[in-house]
Coordinates of C-alpha atoms in Angstrom, one line a residue:
M1 CA -77.1 1.2 55.5
K2 CA -75.1 4.5 55.8
K3 CA -72.4 2.4 57.7
I4 CA -72.2 -0.1 54.8
L5 CA -72.0 2.5 52.1
Y6 CA -69.2 4.2 54.1
I7 CA -67.3 0.8 54.2
L8 CA -67.6 0.4 50.4
I9 CA -66.4 4.0 49.7
I10 CA -63.3 3.4 52.0
T11 CA -62.7 -0.1 50.4
A12 CA -62.8 1.5 46.9
F13 CA -60.1 4.2 47.8
T14 CA -57.9 1.6 49.4
F15 CA -57.9 -0.6 46.4
A16 CA -57.3 2.3 44.1
A17 CA -54.3 3.3 46.3
C18 CA -52.9 -0.3 46.2
T19 CA -53.1 -0.5 42.4
K20 CA -49.4 -0.8 40.8
T21 CA -48.5 2.2 38.7
E22 CA -45.7 1.8 36.0
E23 CA -42.9 4.1 36.2
T24 CA -42.0 6.1 33.1
L25 CA -38.2 7.2 32.5
L26 CA -37.9 10.5 30.7
P27 CA -34.9 11.0 28.5
I28 CA -32.3 13.2 30.0
T29 CA -31.4 16.2 27.7
E30 CA -27.8 17.2 27.9
S31 CA -27.6 21.1 28.3
K32 CA -24.7 23.5 28.0
I33 CA -24.8 27.1 29.3
I34 CA -24.7 29.9 26.8
V35 CA -21.0 30.5 26.2
F36 CA -19.2 33.4 24.7
D37 CA -15.7 33.2 23.4
Y38 CA -13.2 36.0 24.3
S39 CA -13.8 39.5 23.0
K40 CA -11.3 41.5 21.2
I41 CA -10.8 44.7 19.2
D42 CA -10.6 44.1 15.5
A43 CA -10.0 47.8 14.5
I44 CA -9.8 51.1 16.2
S45 CA -9.3 54.6 15.1
Q46 CA -10.2 58.0 16.1
S47 CA -13.6 57.9 14.7
G48 CA -14.6 54.5 16.7
A49 CA -13.7 50.9 17.1
T50 CA -15.1 47.5 15.9
I51 CA -15.2 44.7 18.5
S52 CA -15.8 41.0 18.0
S53 CA -16.6 37.9 19.9
R54 CA -17.9 34.4 19.0
L55 CA -21.0 32.8 20.5
V56 CA -20.1 29.1 21.2
S57 CA -23.4 27.6 22.3
L58 CA -27.1 28.7 22.8
N59 CA -28.5 25.8 24.8
Q60 CA -31.7 25.7 22.5
E61 CA -33.1 28.7 24.7
N62 CA -35.5 31.1 23.2
V63 CA -33.7 34.4 22.5
Q64 CA -35.7 37.4 23.2
E65 CA -33.0 39.9 22.3
Y66 CA -29.2 40.5 22.0
G67 CA -26.9 43.4 21.9
V68 CA -24.1 45.2 23.4
L69 CA -23.5 46.7 27.0
I70 CA -21.5 49.9 26.9
S71 CA -19.9 51.8 30.0
R72 CA -17.9 55.0 30.0
F73 CA -15.2 55.7 32.5
E74 CA -15.8 59.0 34.2
S75 CA -15.0 60.6 37.6
G76 CA -12.6 57.7 38.4
K77 CA -15.3 54.9 38.0
Y78 CA -17.4 53.3 35.2
G79 CA -20.9 54.8 34.8
K80 CA -24.0 52.9 34.2
E81 CA -24.1 50.5 31.5
E82 CA -26.0 51.5 28.4
Q83 CA -27.9 48.6 26.8
I84 CA -28.2 48.6 22.9
T85 CA -30.3 46.0 21.3
L86 CA -29.3 44.5 18.0
G87 CA -32.2 42.3 17.4
K88 CA -33.3 38.7 18.1
G89 CA -31.9 36.7 15.2
I90 CA -28.6 35.5 16.7
K91 CA -26.7 32.4 15.6
I92 CA -23.8 30.3 16.9
G93 CA -20.6 31.9 15.4
P94 CA -18.8 35.3 15.2
L95 CA -20.4 38.5 16.6
S96 CA -19.4 42.1 15.6
Y97 CA -20.2 45.6 16.7
S98 CA -19.0 48.9 15.3
F99 CA -18.9 51.5 18.0
A100 CA -18.8 55.1 16.9
P101 CA -19.4 57.7 19.6
K102 CA -20.4 61.1 18.6
G103 CA -17.4 63.3 18.1
G104 CA -15.1 60.2 17.9
L105 CA -12.8 59.0 20.5
K106 CA -10.8 61.3 22.6
S107 CA -7.6 60.3 24.4
S108 CA -9.0 60.7 27.8
D109 CA -12.1 58.5 26.8
R110 CA -12.3 55.0 28.1
Y111 CA -15.2 52.5 27.5
T112 CA -16.0 48.9 28.1
I113 CA -18.0 47.1 25.6
G114 CA -19.3 43.5 25.7
F115 CA -22.2 41.4 24.2
Y116 CA -25.2 40.2 25.9
I117 CA -28.2 37.7 25.3
Q118 CA -31.6 37.8 27.1
T119 CA -33.5 34.5 26.8
D120 CA -36.7 33.2 28.5
K121 CA -34.4 31.6 31.0
G122 CA -31.9 34.2 31.9
F123 CA -29.6 37.0 31.0
Y124 CA -26.0 36.2 29.7
R125 CA -23.0 38.4 29.0
S126 CA -19.6 38.2 27.4
A127 CA -16.3 39.5 28.8
S128 CA -15.8 43.3 28.1
V129 CA -13.0 44.9 26.3
L130 CA -11.5 48.2 27.1
I131 CA -11.8 50.8 24.3
R132 CA -9.3 53.6 24.8
W133 CA -8.0 55.8 22.1
N134 CA -4.3 56.2 22.5
N135 CA -3.7 57.3 18.9
I136 CA -3.3 53.6 17.9
S137 CA -5.0 51.9 14.9
V138 CA -4.1 48.9 12.9
E139 CA -5.0 48.7 9.3
P140 CA -6.6 45.2 8.4
A141 CA -4.5 43.0 6.2
D142 CA -5.3 39.7 4.4
M143 CA -3.8 36.5 6.1
K144 CA -0.6 35.2 4.5
A145 CA 1.8 32.4 4.8
V146 CA 5.0 33.1 6.7
R147 CA 8.1 31.1 7.9
T148 CA 9.4 31.4 11.3
G149 CA 12.2 34.0 11.3
D150 CA 10.3 36.0 8.7
K151 CA 9.6 39.8 9.4
I152 CA 6.1 41.1 9.3
T153 CA 5.5 44.8 8.8
I154 CA 1.8 46.1 9.2
N155 CA 0.5 49.5 8.6
G156 CA -1.3 51.9 10.9
N157 CA -1.0 54.6 13.5
F158 CA 1.3 53.6 16.3
D159 CA 1.9 57.2 17.7
G160 CA 0.5 56.2 21.1
V161 CA 2.5 53.0 21.4
D162 CA 5.1 53.2 24.3
E163 CA 7.3 50.7 26.5
S164 CA 4.0 49.4 28.3
Y165 CA 2.8 47.7 25.0
L166 CA 4.1 44.4 24.0
I167 CA 3.2 41.6 21.2
R168 CA 2.3 38.2 22.0
N169 CA 1.0 35.5 19.9
S170 CA -2.3 33.5 20.4
N171 CA -0.5 30.7 22.2
Y172 CA 1.2 33.0 24.6
Q173 CA 4.5 31.1 23.8
S174 CA 6.8 34.2 23.9
I175 CA 6.8 38.0 24.1
I176 CA 7.8 39.2 20.8
P177 CA 10.2 42.2 20.2
Y178 CA 9.1 44.8 17.7
E179 CA 10.2 48.1 15.9
I180 CA 8.2 51.0 14.9
S181 CA 9.2 53.4 12.0
S182 CA 10.2 56.9 12.6
D183 CA 6.9 58.2 11.2
K184 CA 5.0 55.9 13.5
K185 CA 3.1 54.4 10.6
K186 CA 4.7 51.0 10.4
L187 CA 5.2 48.2 13.0
T188 CA 7.6 45.3 12.4
Y189 CA 8.3 42.2 14.2
E190 CA 9.7 38.7 13.7
V191 CA 7.5 35.4 13.6
P192 CA 8.9 33.5 16.5
K193 CA 9.9 29.7 16.5
T194 CA 6.8 27.6 17.1
N195 CA 6.2 23.9 17.3
L196 CA 2.8 24.4 15.3
P197 CA 2.7 22.3 12.2
H198 CA 2.5 23.7 8.5
G199 CA -0.7 25.4 7.8
S200 CA -1.7 26.4 11.4
T201 CA -3.0 29.9 12.0
L202 CA -1.0 32.1 14.4
E203 CA -2.6 35.4 15.8
F204 CA -0.7 38.2 17.2
Y205 CA -1.9 40.9 19.6
L206 CA -0.6 44.4 20.4
Q207 CA -1.3 44.7 24.3
N208 CA -1.0 47.2 26.9
I209 CA -0.7 45.5 30.2
S210 CA -0.1 48.7 32.4
S211 CA -1.5 48.5 35.9
N212 CA -2.2 52.2 36.3
G213 CA -6.0 51.8 35.8
P214 CA -8.6 50.8 38.3
N215 CA -8.9 47.2 39.6
N216 CA -5.1 46.7 39.5
G217 CA -4.8 47.1 35.8
F218 CA -7.9 44.8 34.9
P219 CA -9.9 45.4 32.9
D220 CA -7.9 48.5 32.2
Y221 CA -5.9 47.0 29.5
E222 CA -6.0 47.2 25.8
S223 CA -5.5 44.4 23.1
Y224 CA -5.3 45.1 19.4
A225 CA -5.6 42.2 17.0
L226 CA -2.8 42.3 14.4
P227 CA -3.2 40.5 11.1
R228 CA -3.2 36.7 11.3
V229 CA -0.6 34.5 9.6
K230 CA -0.4 30.9 8.4
I231 CA 2.6 29.0 9.4
A232 CA 4.6 27.6 6.6
A233 CA 7.2 24.9 6.9
T234 CA 10.8 24.8 5.9
I235 CA 12.6 21.7 5.0
D236 CA 16.6 21.3 5.7
P237 CA 18.8 20.5 2.9
I238 CA 19.3 16.8 2.2
I239 CA 22.7 15.6 3.4
L240 CA 22.4 12.0 1.8
N241 CA 24.5 11.4 -1.4
N242 CA 24.6 7.9 -2.6
I243 CA 21.6 5.8 -1.9
Y244 CA 19.7 2.8 -3.1
F245 CA 16.4 3.5 -5.1
I246 CA 14.4 1.8 -2.1
T247 CA 16.2 4.0 0.6
P248 CA 13.7 6.3 2.3
I249 CA 14.9 9.9 2.6
I250 CA 14.1 11.3 6.2
L251 CA 13.0 15.0 6.0
T252 CA 14.0 17.4 8.8
G253 CA 13.0 20.9 9.2
Q254 CA 10.9 23.6 11.0
N255 CA 7.1 23.3 11.3
L256 CA 6.7 20.1 9.3
P257 CA 3.3 18.6 9.1
D258 CA 2.4 16.0 11.5
R259 CA 2.6 12.4 10.4
Y260 CA -1.2 12.0 9.7
Q261 CA -1.8 15.5 8.4
E262 CA -2.5 16.1 4.8
A263 CA -0.8 19.4 3.8
T264 CA -2.6 20.8 0.7
D265 CA -0.1 23.5 -0.1
L266 CA 3.1 21.9 0.8
F267 CA 4.9 19.9 -2.2
L268 CA 8.1 18.2 -2.6
I269 CA 9.8 18.6 -6.0
V270 CA 12.0 15.8 -7.5
N271 CA 13.7 16.7 -10.8
G272 CA 10.9 19.1 -11.6
I273 CA 8.0 16.7 -10.5
K274 CA 5.7 18.0 -7.9
V275 CA 4.4 15.5 -5.4
K276 CA 2.3 15.8 -2.2
Y277 CA 4.5 16.2 1.0
Q278 CA 5.5 12.8 2.5
N279 CA 8.1 12.0 5.1
P280 CA 10.0 10.0 4.5
L281 CA 10.3 10.7 0.9
N282 CA 10.3 7.4 -1.2
L283 CA 11.7 7.9 -4.6
N284 CA 10.3 4.5 -5.9
E285 CA 6.6 5.9 -5.4
I286 CA 7.0 8.8 -7.7
A287 CA 5.4 8.1 -11.0
G288 CA 7.2 9.2 -14.2
L289 CA 10.6 9.7 -12.4
K290 CA 13.6 9.0 -14.7
G291 CA 17.4 9.2 -14.2
N292 CA 19.7 8.4 -11.5
T293 CA 20.6 11.9 -10.3
F294 CA 17.8 13.7 -8.3
K295 CA 17.7 17.3 -7.4
I296 CA 15.2 17.6 -4.7
G297 CA 13.4 20.8 -3.2
Y298 CA 10.0 21.9 -1.9
H299 CA 7.3 24.6 -2.4
N300 CA 5.7 25.8 0.8
G301 CA 3.1 28.1 -0.4
I302 CA 5.5 31.2 -0.1
N303 CA 8.4 30.1 -2.5
E304 CA 10.2 27.2 -4.3
V305 CA 13.4 25.9 -2.8
I306 CA 15.6 23.5 -4.7
F307 CA 18.6 22.1 -2.7
P308 CA 22.0 22.7 -4.3
N309 CA 23.3 19.1 -3.8
A310 CA 21.8 16.4 -5.9
V311 CA 21.0 12.9 -4.6
Q312 CA 22.8 10.2 -6.6
L313 CA 21.5 6.5 -6.7
I314 CA 24.0 3.7 -6.3
L315 CA 24.6 2.3 -9.8
P316 CA 24.4 -1.4 -10.7
N317 CA 27.3 -3.2 -12.3
G318 CA 26.4 -5.8 -15.0
A319 CA 29.7 -7.7 -14.4
D320 CA 28.1 -8.7 -11.1
M321 CA 25.4 -10.8 -12.7
I322 CA 25.5 -14.5 -11.9
F323 CA 23.2 -17.1 -13.5
N324 CA 22.1 -20.3 -12.1
K325 CA 22.6 -22.0 -15.5
S326 CA 24.9 -21.7 -18.3
V327 CA 22.8 -23.4 -21.0
V328 CA 19.0 -23.0 -21.1
H329 CA 16.0 -24.0 -23.5
P330 CA 13.8 -21.2 -24.8
K331 CA 10.8 -20.4 -22.7
T332 CA 12.3 -21.6 -19.5
S333 CA 13.0 -19.7 -16.2
L334 CA 16.5 -18.3 -15.6
Q335 CA 17.5 -17.0 -12.2
V336 CA 19.8 -14.0 -11.9
S337 CA 21.7 -13.0 -8.9
G338 CA 24.7 -11.1 -7.8
M339 CA 23.3 -7.6 -7.5
R340 CA 21.0 -6.1 -4.6
F341 CA 17.9 -6.2 -7.1
N342 CA 15.5 -5.5 -4.3
Q343 CA 17.4 -2.3 -3.3
L344 CA 18.0 -1.3 -6.9
F345 CA 14.7 -1.9 -8.5
Y346 CA 11.8 -2.4 -5.9
N347 CA 8.6 -1.1 -7.0
S348 CA 10.2 0.1 -10.4
P349 CA 9.5 -1.2 -13.8
F350 CA 12.4 -3.0 -15.6
T351 CA 12.7 -5.3 -18.6
V352 CA 15.3 -8.0 -19.4
Q353 CA 16.8 -8.7 -22.8
F354 CA 18.7 -11.6 -24.4
G355 CA 20.8 -9.9 -27.0
E356 CA 18.2 -7.7 -28.7
Q357 CA 15.3 -9.9 -27.9
A358 CA 13.1 -8.8 -25.1
A359 CA 12.2 -11.2 -22.4
S360 CA 9.3 -10.8 -19.9
Q361 CA 9.4 -8.3 -17.3
G362 CA 11.6 -9.2 -14.4
Q363 CA 10.1 -10.8 -11.3
L364 CA 12.0 -9.7 -8.1
N365 CA 12.5 -12.5 -5.4
Y366 CA 13.1 -11.9 -1.7
D367 CA 16.6 -13.4 -1.8
E368 CA 18.0 -10.4 -3.9
S369 CA 17.6 -12.1 -7.3
I370 CA 15.3 -11.8 -10.2
L371 CA 13.6 -14.5 -12.3
V372 CA 13.2 -14.0 -16.0
Q373 CA 11.8 -16.1 -18.8
V374 CA 14.2 -16.9 -21.6
P375 CA 12.5 -15.6 -24.9
D376 CA 12.0 -18.0 -27.9
V377 CA 15.3 -17.1 -29.6
N378 CA 17.7 -18.9 -32.1
N379 CA 20.5 -21.1 -30.8
G380 CA 23.4 -18.9 -29.6
S381 CA 25.1 -17.2 -26.7
Y382 CA 23.5 -14.1 -25.5
A383 CA 24.5 -11.5 -23.0
V384 CA 21.7 -10.6 -20.5
S385 CA 20.8 -6.8 -20.2
I386 CA 18.4 -5.0 -18.0
N387 CA 16.6 -1.8 -19.0
S388 CA 15.2 0.6 -16.3
P389 CA 14.3 4.2 -16.4
Y390 CA 16.7 5.0 -13.7
Y391 CA 20.0 3.4 -14.9
D392 CA 21.8 3.1 -18.1
K393 CA 21.4 -0.4 -19.8
I394 CA 23.0 -2.9 -17.4
I395 CA 24.8 -5.7 -19.6
S396 CA 26.1 -9.0 -18.2
K397 CA 29.7 -9.8 -18.6
N398 CA 29.0 -13.6 -18.8
K399 CA 26.7 -15.0 -21.6
I400 CA 24.1 -17.5 -21.6
E401 CA 23.8 -20.4 -24.3
V402 CA 20.2 -20.9 -25.6
R403 CA 19.7 -24.1 -27.0
K404 CA 16.5 -25.4 -28.7
L405 CA 15.4 -29.0 -28.2
I406 CA 15.8 -30.7 -31.5
L407 CA 15.2 -34.4 -31.7
N408 CA 17.3 -36.7 -34.0
Q409 CA 15.7 -39.8 -35.8
I410 CA 15.8 -42.9 -33.9
E411 CA 17.8 -45.9 -35.5
T412 CA 15.2 -48.4 -34.4
K413 CA 12.5 -49.0 -37.1
T414 CA 10.6 -51.8 -35.4
A415 CA 10.4 -53.0 -32.0
Y416 CA 8.5 -55.1 -29.6
V417 CA 6.8 -54.1 -26.2
G418 CA 9.5 -54.2 -23.5
D419 CA 12.3 -53.3 -25.9
Q420 CA 14.5 -50.2 -25.0
I421 CA 14.5 -47.2 -27.4
K422 CA 17.2 -44.7 -27.3
I423 CA 16.7 -41.0 -28.5
N424 CA 19.4 -38.5 -29.2
G425 CA 18.9 -34.8 -29.4
T426 CA 20.0 -31.5 -27.8
F427 CA 19.0 -32.5 -24.4
L428 CA 20.4 -30.7 -21.4
D429 CA 21.6 -32.9 -18.5
G430 CA 19.8 -32.4 -15.3
I431 CA 16.5 -31.4 -16.9
E432 CA 13.4 -33.4 -16.6
Y433 CA 11.6 -34.1 -19.9
G434 CA 8.3 -35.5 -20.7
L435 CA 7.6 -38.2 -23.1
S436 CA 4.3 -39.2 -24.9
L437 CA 3.7 -42.2 -27.0
N438 CA 0.7 -41.8 -29.4
D439 CA -0.4 -38.8 -27.3
I440 CA -0.4 -40.6 -24.2
D441 CA 2.0 -39.1 -21.5
L442 CA 4.1 -41.8 -20.2
Y443 CA 7.2 -40.7 -18.4
D444 CA 9.1 -37.9 -16.8
K445 CA 12.7 -38.6 -17.8
K446 CA 16.1 -37.4 -17.2
V447 CA 18.8 -37.7 -19.8
N448 CA 22.2 -39.1 -19.6
N449 CA 25.0 -37.6 -21.7
G450 CA 22.5 -36.1 -24.0
T451 CA 20.7 -39.5 -24.6
M452 CA 17.1 -40.5 -23.5
S453 CA 16.1 -44.2 -23.4
F454 CA 13.0 -45.8 -22.4
K455 CA 11.2 -49.2 -22.6
I456 CA 8.2 -49.6 -24.7
P457 CA 5.1 -49.9 -22.5
D458 CA 2.1 -52.3 -23.2
Q459 CA 0.8 -50.9 -26.5
K460 CA -1.0 -52.1 -29.3
E461 CA 0.8 -53.2 -32.4
G462 CA 1.3 -50.6 -35.1
K463 CA 2.9 -47.3 -35.6
A464 CA 4.0 -45.4 -32.7
N465 CA 4.7 -41.6 -32.7
I466 CA 7.1 -40.1 -30.1
K467 CA 6.9 -36.6 -28.7
I468 CA 9.1 -35.0 -26.1
Y469 CA 8.7 -31.8 -24.2
Y470 CA 10.2 -29.9 -21.4
Y471 CA 8.7 -27.8 -18.8
G472 CA 8.8 -24.0 -19.7
T473 CA 7.9 -21.2 -17.3
H474 CA 4.3 -21.2 -18.3
E475 CA 3.6 -24.2 -20.7
Q476 CA 5.0 -27.6 -22.1
V477 CA 7.4 -26.9 -25.0
Y478 CA 7.8 -29.7 -27.5
G479 CA 11.0 -30.6 -29.2
E480 CA 11.4 -30.2 -33.0
G481 CA 11.4 -33.3 -35.0
N482 CA 8.9 -36.1 -35.7
L483 CA 9.9 -39.5 -34.4
S484 CA 8.1 -42.8 -35.1
F485 CA 8.8 -46.5 -35.2
T486 CA 6.6 -49.7 -35.5
I487 CA 5.6 -51.8 -32.6
E488 CA 5.6 -55.4 -33.8
K489 CA 2.9 -57.9 -32.5
S490 CA 4.0 -59.9 -29.6
M491 CA 5.2 -63.5 -30.6
I492 CA 5.9 -66.9 -28.9
S493 CA 9.1 -68.3 -30.4
S494 CA 9.3 -71.5 -28.3
V495 CA 7.8 -73.5 -25.4
S496 CA 9.6 -76.1 -23.4
P497 CA 9.6 -78.8 -22.4
L498 CA 7.0 -80.4 -24.7
Q499 CA 6.1 -83.0 -22.5
A500 CA 5.9 -82.3 -18.6
Y501 CA 4.4 -83.7 -15.5
P502 CA 2.0 -81.6 -13.2
G503 CA 4.2 -79.1 -11.3
D504 CA 6.9 -79.0 -13.7
L505 CA 8.2 -75.5 -14.8
I506 CA 7.4 -74.7 -18.4
T507 CA 9.3 -72.0 -20.1
V508 CA 7.7 -69.7 -22.8
K509 CA 10.2 -67.5 -24.9
G510 CA 9.4 -64.8 -27.5
K511 CA 9.2 -61.1 -28.1
G512 CA 7.2 -58.5 -26.6
L513 CA 6.1 -60.9 -23.6
K514 CA 7.0 -58.5 -20.8
H515 CA 3.4 -57.5 -20.0
A516 CA 1.8 -61.0 -20.5
E517 CA -0.7 -61.6 -17.8
Q518 CA -3.5 -63.7 -19.0
V519 CA -1.9 -67.0 -20.1
F520 CA -3.8 -70.2 -20.8
L521 CA -2.6 -73.9 -21.7
G522 CA -5.3 -75.6 -23.8
G523 CA -7.9 -73.1 -22.4
H524 CA -6.8 -73.7 -18.8
Y525 CA -5.7 -70.5 -16.8
V526 CA -2.1 -70.8 -15.6
Q527 CA -0.2 -68.7 -13.0
I528 CA 3.1 -67.0 -14.2
V529 CA 5.9 -67.6 -11.5
N530 CA 8.9 -66.3 -13.1
R531 CA 9.4 -63.6 -15.7
T532 CA 12.1 -61.7 -17.8
D533 CA 11.6 -59.2 -20.6
E534 CA 11.4 -62.0 -23.3
S535 CA 10.2 -65.1 -21.4
F536 CA 8.2 -66.4 -18.5
Q537 CA 7.6 -69.6 -16.8
F538 CA 4.5 -71.4 -15.4
L539 CA 3.8 -74.6 -13.5
A540 CA 2.2 -77.4 -15.5
P541 CA -1.2 -77.8 -14.0
S542 CA -2.4 -80.8 -12.1
N543 CA -5.9 -80.9 -13.2
F544 CA -5.4 -80.7 -16.9
M545 CA -8.1 -82.8 -18.6
Q546 CA -6.6 -82.8 -22.1
A547 CA -3.7 -84.8 -23.3
K548 CA -2.1 -81.8 -25.2
G549 CA -2.6 -78.1 -25.5
R550 CA -1.1 -74.9 -27.0
V551 CA -0.2 -71.8 -24.9
T552 CA -2.3 -68.9 -25.4
I553 CA -1.8 -65.3 -24.2
N554 CA -4.1 -62.3 -24.3
I555 CA -1.8 -59.3 -24.9
N556 CA -1.7 -56.0 -26.6
E557 CA -5.4 -56.0 -27.3
G558 CA -5.0 -59.3 -29.4
V559 CA -4.2 -63.0 -28.9
I560 CA -1.0 -64.9 -29.7
Q561 CA -0.5 -68.8 -29.5
S562 CA 2.4 -71.0 -29.6
D563 CA 3.0 -73.2 -32.6
D564 CA 3.9 -76.3 -30.4
Y565 CA 1.6 -78.5 -28.2
I566 CA 2.5 -79.4 -24.7
E567 CA 1.7 -82.8 -23.5
I568 CA 0.8 -83.2 -19.7
R569 CA 1.5 -86.8 -18.4

């Protein structure tokens, strides 16, 4: 029995060991070590010093305390560090500590001071700075805008500055010469050339890099933060003179903003109008700009500069205007070329006039021409003028004749379908006109020598009203004058021969027979084989059952019939 129980227990453990276990993937948490930025001396005087640093990351660690570590140089070496707690509530960002030893700083004193953080995971410290009172202090000053080449003068106590001190900027691009006033209260240096764009912050440090101290001069070196400055751009005078309105003006200068940088305190000035900095400068994008002579300058946050030489636009000449037509109807389109319209007017408002009558605003074409709509003016010859805020009125040398469409009464009072009607009026050769008869559009016709002609279509007898129009820019424009005539009922004047054999040609003559289609002989449908405007022919039927019959035609919504009978033998 015990043996069986043992086997069951072993089997249960074996089964449990073979059971499949699903693996669980735990998320990976990205971590960064606690990092301090460089430390520096913000201010120093005989009474003490203010040092600063910046905490870059905390790595989500639990801060138990933070503070400063201070060590004094004595007997040729640095002593034990004194740990001063500043609290627990530390955040990412700037750190500052004011160091004021009892009795102040003495010229023989040297201290190193740095920040530390104690967390549940470890102890972290920043780089230390050397505090040494060499009778040097810098008075704080607000950041201001400067140009490269400007001289900066700062106040302080520079009695302890000797040839072992130099000035560097934050990018270490150059060592900067300086001068100290005779009373040791002022230090002056020149802002060096830099490739930083407008608005960039530049920091300067007065540093002693003497190697007379321990560790071959490090950390036995001093660094005093001088007032920060903001770089301001300068723009070179514009050398362009005569340009087209659309010509971009490329700007050059020092410390210009990057292409995609938006400078909030750098403005261009054109004839007193301030606009945001743009490079190139496009005159045609400045709202409210007028005239054709432009004084250009800029304001960089320091001062306003207006360049002495003005930019002059190339002026258009009205005598260069060429028209694609010499005579036009009102409300039609006229193309004007001969000038570089895109260069002169691109993206700018301008209007066109015929005499004193305003036309619609001009429309620029890509082929250096403009398209304008002729206004509804009286008959006459007009000079074309262009009005623009940038040029004096531009007046054409050549003139355009404007001619209204006036229709003369037609001489024909009555007519039949198929007859030709002639209409005279102030037509223009080469223009396509529309014609409607009783409000039904029938034709697009061109005229010949000022005369339009057409054949009367299949119409019901009665009064016929004619309207003629041309195609304007945006609408159909109807001619002046009411034209009408009377369409007579179609008629059969004769049929021949009156006696015929099956298969003989029978001729029917009359008026208005051009559109005759349904033709019958004694009620028997016959097929037309020949046709003219005033006659047609058909074959005498072979299966005609009657002795005689009259010709009947269904035409113009009515019926006409011959007077004579035709006998089929």
